[in-house]
Short mmCIF file of C-alpha atoms and ligand atoms in Angstrom, two decimals:
data_model
loop_
_atom_site.label_atom_id
_atom_site.label_comp_id
_atom_site.label_asym_id
_atom_site.label_seq_id
_atom_site.Cartn_x
_atom_site.Cartn_y
_atom_site.Cartn_z
CA LEU A 1 33.19 10.72 15.52
CA ALA A 2 32.05 12.87 13.16
CA ALA A 3 28.79 10.40 12.85
CA ASP A 4 28.74 10.83 16.15
CA LEU A 5 28.62 14.77 16.32
CA PHE A 6 25.98 14.48 14.50
CA GLY A 7 24.04 12.37 16.38
CA ARG A 8 24.27 15.23 19.42
CA LEU A 9 23.77 17.45 17.06
CA ARG A 10 19.89 15.72 14.88
CA PRO A 11 18.38 17.08 18.24
CA LEU A 12 18.94 20.56 18.46
CA LEU A 13 19.15 20.83 14.61
CA PHE A 14 15.58 19.09 15.06
CA GLY A 15 14.23 20.78 17.59
CA LEU A 16 14.78 24.55 15.24
CA GLU A 17 11.99 25.23 12.75
CA PRO A 18 13.76 23.82 9.52
CA GLU A 19 14.66 26.69 7.37
CA ARG A 20 16.41 28.22 10.83
CA ALA A 21 18.07 25.08 11.24
CA HIS A 22 19.22 25.07 7.09
CA ALA A 23 20.76 27.90 7.47
CA LEU A 24 22.51 27.11 10.23
CA THR A 25 23.76 24.23 9.25
CA LEU A 26 24.91 26.17 5.87
CA ALA A 27 26.82 28.79 8.42
CA ALA A 28 28.54 26.25 10.20
CA LEU A 29 29.83 24.43 7.02
CA ARG A 30 31.06 27.99 6.09
CA TRP A 31 32.83 29.07 8.92
CA LEU A 32 33.46 26.45 11.18
CA PRO A 33 37.12 24.62 9.86
CA LEU A 34 35.57 21.16 9.15
CA PRO A 35 38.25 18.51 10.04
CA ALA A 36 40.57 17.58 7.35
CA LEU A 37 39.18 14.47 7.49
CA ALA A 38 41.42 12.12 4.93
CA ALA A 39 38.71 11.66 1.69
CA PRO A 40 37.75 8.21 1.46
CA ALA A 41 38.69 5.83 -1.75
CA GLY A 42 35.07 5.80 -3.69
CA ALA A 43 34.65 4.15 -7.34
CA PRO A 44 35.97 7.03 -10.23
CA VAL A 45 33.60 7.47 -12.69
CA GLN A 46 34.50 9.50 -16.22
CA THR A 47 31.78 10.72 -17.78
CA LEU A 48 30.05 13.96 -18.85
CA GLY A 49 34.28 14.26 -20.09
CA LEU A 50 34.46 14.78 -16.11
CA ARG A 51 36.50 12.67 -13.96
CA PHE A 52 34.75 12.44 -10.99
CA PRO A 53 36.63 10.75 -7.76
CA ASN A 54 33.17 9.13 -7.04
CA PRO A 55 29.45 8.78 -8.09
CA ILE A 56 28.17 10.36 -5.11
CA GLY A 57 26.36 14.01 -5.35
CA LEU A 58 25.43 16.69 -3.20
CA ALA A 59 21.78 16.99 -4.94
CA ALA A 60 20.63 21.11 -6.27
CA GLY A 61 18.86 22.82 -3.36
CA PHE A 62 20.97 22.53 -0.08
CA ASP A 63 23.41 24.96 -1.16
CA LYS A 64 21.19 27.66 -3.36
CA ASN A 65 23.23 30.36 -3.09
CA ALA A 66 26.64 28.38 -3.93
CA GLU A 67 27.70 29.40 -0.17
CA ALA A 68 29.98 26.34 1.06
CA PRO A 69 30.47 24.55 -2.11
CA GLU A 70 34.34 23.33 -0.89
CA ALA A 71 33.44 22.32 2.33
CA LEU A 72 29.91 20.42 0.73
CA LEU A 73 33.28 18.53 -1.16
CA ARG A 74 35.21 18.13 1.90
CA LEU A 75 32.24 16.09 3.60
CA GLY A 76 32.82 13.12 0.37
CA PHE A 77 30.70 14.15 -2.13
CA GLY A 78 32.64 13.59 -5.19
CA PHE A 79 30.05 16.18 -6.99
CA VAL A 80 28.30 19.38 -5.94
CA GLU A 81 25.49 20.98 -8.15
CA VAL A 82 24.50 24.08 -6.63
CA GLY A 83 21.22 26.27 -6.89
CA THR A 84 18.61 26.13 -8.32
CA LEU A 85 19.74 30.36 -9.38
CA THR A 86 17.26 32.22 -10.86
CA PRO A 87 18.12 35.78 -13.42
CA ARG A 88 16.82 37.57 -11.25
CA PRO A 89 16.62 37.30 -7.13
CA GLN A 90 13.80 35.33 -5.63
CA ALA A 91 12.08 35.43 -2.53
CA GLY A 92 9.84 32.22 -2.49
CA ASN A 93 6.50 31.28 -1.12
CA PRO A 94 5.57 32.36 1.99
CA ARG A 95 6.57 30.15 4.98
CA PRO A 96 6.74 28.43 6.18
CA ARG A 97 7.42 26.21 3.46
CA LEU A 98 9.93 23.33 4.52
CA PHE A 99 8.59 20.51 6.30
CA ARG A 100 10.66 17.77 8.27
CA LEU A 101 7.72 14.64 7.63
CA VAL A 102 10.14 12.88 10.46
CA GLU A 103 7.94 9.37 10.89
CA ASP A 104 8.95 8.86 6.78
CA ASP A 105 12.40 9.47 6.54
CA ALA A 106 10.99 12.14 4.41
CA ILE A 107 10.85 16.26 3.19
CA ILE A 108 8.04 18.42 1.59
CA ASN A 109 9.51 21.61 0.05
CA ARG A 110 7.33 25.01 -0.69
CA LEU A 111 9.87 27.01 -1.07
CA GLY A 112 9.65 28.35 -5.10
CA PHE A 113 13.31 28.99 -6.02
CA ASN A 114 14.23 31.15 -3.11
CA ASN A 115 17.90 31.99 -4.31
CA ALA A 116 19.88 35.65 -4.35
CA GLY A 117 19.68 35.10 -8.05
CA LEU A 118 22.63 34.99 -10.47
CA GLU A 119 24.89 37.50 -10.45
CA ALA A 120 25.63 37.04 -6.37
CA GLY A 121 26.09 32.39 -6.49
CA VAL A 122 28.67 33.22 -10.30
CA ARG A 123 30.50 35.52 -7.67
CA ARG A 124 30.69 33.34 -4.61
CA LEU A 125 31.88 30.36 -7.25
CA GLU A 126 34.68 32.60 -8.95
CA ALA A 127 35.76 33.37 -5.39
CA VAL A 128 35.79 29.81 -4.91
CA ARG A 129 37.65 29.34 -8.08
CA ALA A 130 39.95 32.07 -7.11
CA ARG A 131 41.15 30.48 -3.68
CA GLY A 132 42.09 27.19 -5.52
CA CYS A 133 39.20 24.74 -5.50
CA THR A 134 38.96 21.93 -8.96
CA GLY A 135 36.63 20.18 -7.02
CA ILE A 136 33.10 19.75 -9.91
CA ILE A 137 30.90 22.01 -8.61
CA GLY A 138 27.46 21.77 -11.76
CA VAL A 139 25.24 25.01 -11.35
CA ASN A 140 20.87 24.29 -11.74
CA VAL A 141 19.03 27.35 -13.52
CA GLY A 142 15.92 27.98 -13.19
CA ALA A 143 13.02 30.61 -14.57
CA ASN A 144 12.10 33.78 -11.98
CA LYS A 145 8.47 33.30 -11.32
CA ASP A 146 7.15 36.54 -12.81
CA SER A 147 9.15 36.36 -16.26
CA ASP A 148 6.79 36.28 -19.09
CA ASP A 149 9.38 34.55 -20.82
CA ARG A 150 11.07 31.44 -19.00
CA ILE A 151 13.07 29.86 -21.57
CA ALA A 152 14.80 33.14 -22.14
CA ASP A 153 15.41 32.84 -18.26
CA TYR A 154 17.21 29.92 -18.72
CA ALA A 155 19.45 30.93 -21.82
CA ALA A 156 20.48 34.02 -19.59
CA GLY A 157 21.25 31.32 -16.39
CA ILE A 158 23.59 28.91 -19.24
CA ALA A 159 25.84 31.95 -21.08
CA ARG A 160 26.54 33.35 -17.29
CA VAL A 161 27.34 30.31 -15.82
CA ARG A 162 28.71 28.62 -18.95
CA GLN A 163 32.57 29.69 -18.24
CA ILE A 164 32.34 28.60 -14.17
CA ALA A 165 30.85 25.38 -13.75
CA SER A 166 32.01 22.22 -14.30
CA TYR A 167 28.07 21.43 -15.12
CA ILE A 168 24.56 23.01 -16.41
CA THR A 169 20.89 21.83 -15.29
CA VAL A 170 18.17 22.71 -16.50
CA ASN A 171 15.93 22.39 -14.01
CA ILE A 172 11.87 21.97 -15.53
CA SER A 173 11.20 19.75 -12.67
CA SER A 174 10.01 22.07 -9.98
CA PRO A 175 6.44 22.05 -8.75
CA ASN A 176 6.49 25.36 -7.03
CA THR A 177 6.94 27.25 -9.36
CA PRO A 178 3.39 27.41 -11.39
CA GLY A 179 3.23 25.96 -15.17
CA LEU A 180 7.40 25.18 -15.07
CA ARG A 181 7.08 22.25 -15.26
CA ALA A 182 4.63 22.32 -18.77
CA LEU A 183 8.80 22.89 -19.78
CA GLN A 184 8.85 19.58 -20.12
CA SER A 185 6.03 18.44 -22.87
CA ARG A 186 7.07 17.60 -26.77
CA ALA A 187 6.61 20.70 -27.89
CA SER A 188 8.13 23.24 -25.23
CA LEU A 189 11.23 21.40 -24.18
CA ALA A 190 12.12 21.55 -27.85
CA GLU A 191 12.26 24.66 -28.00
CA LEU A 192 13.93 24.93 -24.54
CA ILE A 193 16.55 22.94 -25.53
CA ASP A 194 17.27 24.30 -29.07
CA ARG A 195 17.67 28.17 -27.13
CA CYS A 196 19.82 26.39 -24.15
CA GLN A 197 21.99 25.09 -26.99
CA THR A 198 22.22 28.29 -28.77
CA ALA A 199 23.18 29.81 -24.86
CA ARG A 200 25.82 27.73 -24.32
CA GLY A 201 27.57 28.49 -27.22
CA PRO A 202 31.45 27.26 -28.57
CA SER A 203 31.91 26.46 -25.38
CA SER A 204 31.39 22.82 -24.15
CA VAL A 205 30.29 22.53 -20.76
CA PRO A 206 27.96 19.25 -20.21
CA LEU A 207 24.42 20.66 -20.22
CA LEU A 208 22.13 18.62 -18.71
CA VAL A 209 17.78 18.68 -18.17
CA LYS A 210 16.40 17.77 -13.96
CA ILE A 211 13.05 15.86 -14.43
CA ALA A 212 10.09 15.53 -13.07
CA PRO A 213 9.38 12.41 -11.44
CA ASP A 214 5.27 12.56 -11.92
CA LEU A 215 5.47 12.20 -16.12
CA THR A 216 3.26 10.14 -18.28
CA GLU A 217 4.76 7.34 -20.47
CA THR A 218 4.08 9.41 -23.48
CA ASP A 219 6.50 11.90 -21.56
CA LEU A 220 8.82 10.03 -21.10
CA ASP A 221 8.50 8.90 -25.04
CA ASP A 222 9.20 12.43 -25.77
CA ILE A 223 11.90 13.26 -23.50
CA ALA A 224 14.36 10.28 -23.94
CA ALA A 225 13.75 11.55 -27.98
CA LEU A 226 14.56 14.26 -27.96
CA ALA A 227 17.30 14.18 -25.64
CA LEU A 228 19.39 11.96 -28.13
CA GLN A 229 18.04 14.13 -31.24
CA SER A 230 19.54 17.00 -29.40
CA ARG A 231 22.64 16.79 -28.62
CA LEU A 232 21.64 16.99 -24.83
CA ASP A 233 24.70 15.26 -22.26
CA GLY A 234 22.43 14.17 -20.08
CA LEU A 235 18.60 13.09 -18.19
CA ILE A 236 19.07 14.02 -13.81
CA VAL A 237 16.19 11.75 -12.42
CA SER A 238 14.30 13.23 -10.47
CA ASN A 239 12.98 16.31 -9.05
CA THR A 240 10.17 15.58 -6.13
CA THR A 241 6.90 14.05 -6.40
CA ILE A 242 4.02 15.89 -5.94
CA SER A 243 2.69 12.19 -5.46
CA ARG A 244 2.07 11.68 -1.95
CA PRO A 245 2.16 8.39 -1.06
CA ALA A 246 -0.48 5.77 1.03
CA SER A 247 2.94 5.13 3.31
CA LEU A 248 3.03 8.31 4.51
CA ARG A 249 2.24 8.79 8.20
CA ALA A 250 3.69 11.66 9.31
CA ARG A 251 1.81 15.19 9.94
CA HIS A 252 2.64 17.28 7.45
CA ALA A 253 1.84 14.74 4.82
CA GLY A 254 -0.96 16.75 3.58
CA GLU A 255 1.04 20.04 2.85
CA THR A 256 1.17 21.28 -0.46
CA GLY A 257 4.73 20.81 -2.62
CA GLY A 258 7.61 17.97 -3.58
CA LEU A 259 8.19 15.60 -1.73
CA SER A 260 11.69 13.79 -1.02
CA GLY A 261 13.17 10.91 1.20
CA ARG A 262 12.41 7.54 1.21
CA PRO A 263 9.06 7.66 -0.11
CA LEU A 264 10.72 8.71 -2.87
CA MET A 265 13.02 6.30 -3.82
CA ALA A 266 10.94 3.55 -5.56
CA PRO A 267 8.79 5.85 -8.11
CA SER A 268 11.95 7.67 -8.62
CA THR A 269 14.00 4.66 -9.48
CA ALA A 270 10.89 3.46 -11.52
CA VAL A 271 11.21 6.25 -13.53
CA LEU A 272 15.16 6.42 -14.32
CA ALA A 273 14.72 2.90 -15.18
CA GLN A 274 12.03 3.53 -17.88
CA ILE A 275 13.47 6.92 -19.10
CA ARG A 276 17.68 4.34 -19.37
CA GLU A 277 15.01 1.92 -21.30
CA ARG A 278 14.28 4.53 -24.09
CA VAL A 279 17.43 6.63 -24.69
CA GLY A 280 19.76 2.81 -25.04
CA PRO A 281 22.92 2.91 -22.44
CA ASP A 282 24.83 5.54 -23.66
CA LEU A 283 23.40 8.85 -22.81
CA PRO A 284 24.68 9.62 -18.10
CA LEU A 285 21.36 9.78 -16.18
CA ILE A 286 21.73 11.11 -12.90
CA GLY A 287 19.91 8.60 -10.27
CA VAL A 288 18.80 11.27 -8.10
CA GLY A 289 15.55 10.76 -4.99
CA GLY A 290 15.33 8.86 -1.63
CA ILE A 291 19.24 7.19 -1.28
CA THR A 292 19.12 6.70 2.61
CA SER A 293 22.16 3.16 1.97
CA PRO A 294 24.12 1.93 -0.01
CA ALA A 295 21.74 -0.53 -1.60
CA ASP A 296 20.19 2.65 -2.78
CA VAL A 297 22.53 3.84 -4.40
CA ALA A 298 23.05 -0.15 -5.94
CA ALA A 299 19.27 -0.07 -7.23
CA LYS A 300 19.49 3.35 -9.32
CA GLN A 301 23.13 2.36 -10.28
CA ALA A 302 21.41 -1.25 -11.25
CA ALA A 303 17.79 0.78 -12.79
CA GLY A 304 20.45 3.15 -15.05
CA ALA A 305 22.09 5.45 -13.21
CA THR A 306 25.56 7.52 -14.51
CA LEU A 307 25.66 9.14 -11.11
CA VAL A 308 23.59 9.85 -8.06
CA GLN A 309 22.63 12.19 -6.45
CA LEU A 310 20.56 12.71 -2.67
CA TYR A 311 19.95 15.52 -0.63
CA SER A 312 16.61 14.85 2.24
CA ALA A 313 19.13 11.81 3.45
CA LEU A 314 21.44 14.30 4.91
CA VAL A 315 19.16 15.80 6.86
CA TYR A 316 18.53 12.69 8.64
CA GLN A 317 22.14 11.17 8.39
CA GLY A 318 24.10 13.74 8.60
CA PRO A 319 27.46 13.96 6.45
CA GLY A 320 28.27 10.57 8.42
CA LEU A 321 26.75 9.01 5.18
CA VAL A 322 28.37 10.29 2.32
CA ARG A 323 31.42 8.89 3.81
CA LEU A 324 29.68 5.37 3.77
CA LEU A 325 28.60 5.35 0.26
CA VAL A 326 31.57 6.96 -1.22
CA ARG A 327 32.98 4.02 0.79
CA ALA A 328 30.85 1.46 -0.24
CA SER A 329 31.22 2.58 -3.99
CA GLY A 330 34.77 1.96 -3.91
CA ARG A 331 33.86 -1.73 -2.89
CA ALA A 332 31.29 -2.42 -5.33
C1 FMN B 1 14.30 21.81 0.46
C2 FMN B 1 14.66 21.10 -0.90
C3 FMN B 1 15.24 22.63 -1.81
C4 FMN B 1 15.66 21.71 -2.95
N1 FMN B 1 15.25 22.16 -3.76
C5 FMN B 1 16.17 22.12 -4.92
C6 FMN B 1 16.11 22.85 -6.44
O1 FMN B 1 16.64 24.04 -5.94
N2 FMN B 1 16.53 23.02 -7.10
C7 FMN B 1 16.32 21.75 -7.46
O2 FMN B 1 16.64 21.37 -9.03
N3 FMN B 1 16.14 20.76 -7.30
C8 FMN B 1 15.81 21.03 -5.44
N4 FMN B 1 15.56 20.17 -4.93
C9 FMN B 1 15.37 18.51 -4.85
C10 FMN B 1 16.44 17.51 -4.69
O3 FMN B 1 17.60 17.86 -5.43
C11 FMN B 1 16.45 16.22 -5.11
O4 FMN B 1 15.63 15.96 -6.38
C12 FMN B 1 15.20 15.90 -4.45
O5 FMN B 1 15.31 16.57 -2.88
C13 FMN B 1 15.32 13.90 -4.56
O6 FMN B 1 16.23 13.65 -4.08
P1 FMN B 1 16.10 13.20 -2.18
O7 FMN B 1 15.47 12.17 -2.41
O8 FMN B 1 17.29 12.87 -1.99
O9 FMN B 1 15.95 14.11 -1.43
C14 FMN B 1 15.01 20.05 -3.19
C15 FMN B 1 15.00 19.85 -2.88
C16 FMN B 1 14.39 19.93 -1.51
C17 FMN B 1 13.99 18.84 -0.05
#
C-alpha cells in the first residue's frame, strides 16, 4: 500500500523543484499521521556498543535539522543520522543547488551545509527524546564555511551533542565547503581526531569519521592507520563523489557538486573494501553510496560493511525500499 501511494506521488514530487519536493516530503513525514506499520524483522547488529534492530540506516543530509527522526525510524530504518549541523546556522550555496539525474538514478547536490545550526538541532533532539523515542539517532557535525578554525567547529559540535547523540559523525568529506576535504590528509586528520577525542570528554559516545570516495591510496593508508591508532570507533565510507562516471546520461550530469545514487555504488564499495583491508576485521565500518537493492546491501557487507546507509534511492524508490531492505537483511 505504501509503495503504491509513493508510485502515485512520485510524478507529483518529481514535477516540483527538487528542494521544494524535499521540504514537502519532510513536512509530510513530520505532520501526517503515518500508519504504525509493524516493523519488519531485520537482522539485528550489535556494534558501537549499541544494538541496531537492523543494519539499514538513513544517511546524513536527508534530515539535516532533526525535524522528523521519529517518523523516519517508523519507516523501518534501524538508525537515522541527522545533520550535518554546523555551530552557527548557515544558508548554504545559492539555488539551484540540488539536481535529479533521473536517467541515472542519481543526484548532484552542492547545498553547502544549509542548516539551522547546532542549537536548533539539539533542541529538536531533546524534544524527540522527551517524547520517549529510544531509537538510534546519530548526529553528523560539520564546520561553518566562514569559520577560521574549522577543527574548533567540530570540537564544539561534539561537545554540544555528546549527551544526546547515539553516535557522532565527523563529516570532513563534503565537497561543497571549500577546503573541508583537506582535513582528510594525514597531518590535519591527526590533529582533528585528537581535538575531537578531547571534546568527547569522558562520555562514551561513539565517534566516527565520514570520508570521501575520491581519495588516493596514500590517503587511505593514512586514514586507516590513524583510525586504528587513535581509538576512533568507526569510519563511514563514503560521502558523495566529485568524479563523473562516463556512464552518466542525464542533462544535469555536468553540474558542480557531489554525485550520489546508483553510479556511486561501485566506486564507494571499492573504497570500502580498500579500507576494510587496511583496518582489519574489527573496526566498525558503515557502507554508504549507491545502495538501490538487497543485492547492493549484500555487496557492501561483503566488502566489509558492519552497517549500511542510503539516501538517494529513497528519492527514486520511496519508503517501500526501506522495508524491502530490512526484510532481506533478516533473511540473509
Ligand atoms: C541532497 C543530499 C544532501 C546531503 N547532505 C549531506 C550532509 O549534510 N552530510 C553528510 O555527511 N552527507 C550528506 N550527503 C551524503 C549522503 O549522506 C551519502 O553519503 C551519499 O548521498 C551517498 O549515499 P547514496 O548514494 O545512498 O545517496 C547528502 C546527500 C544528498 C543526496
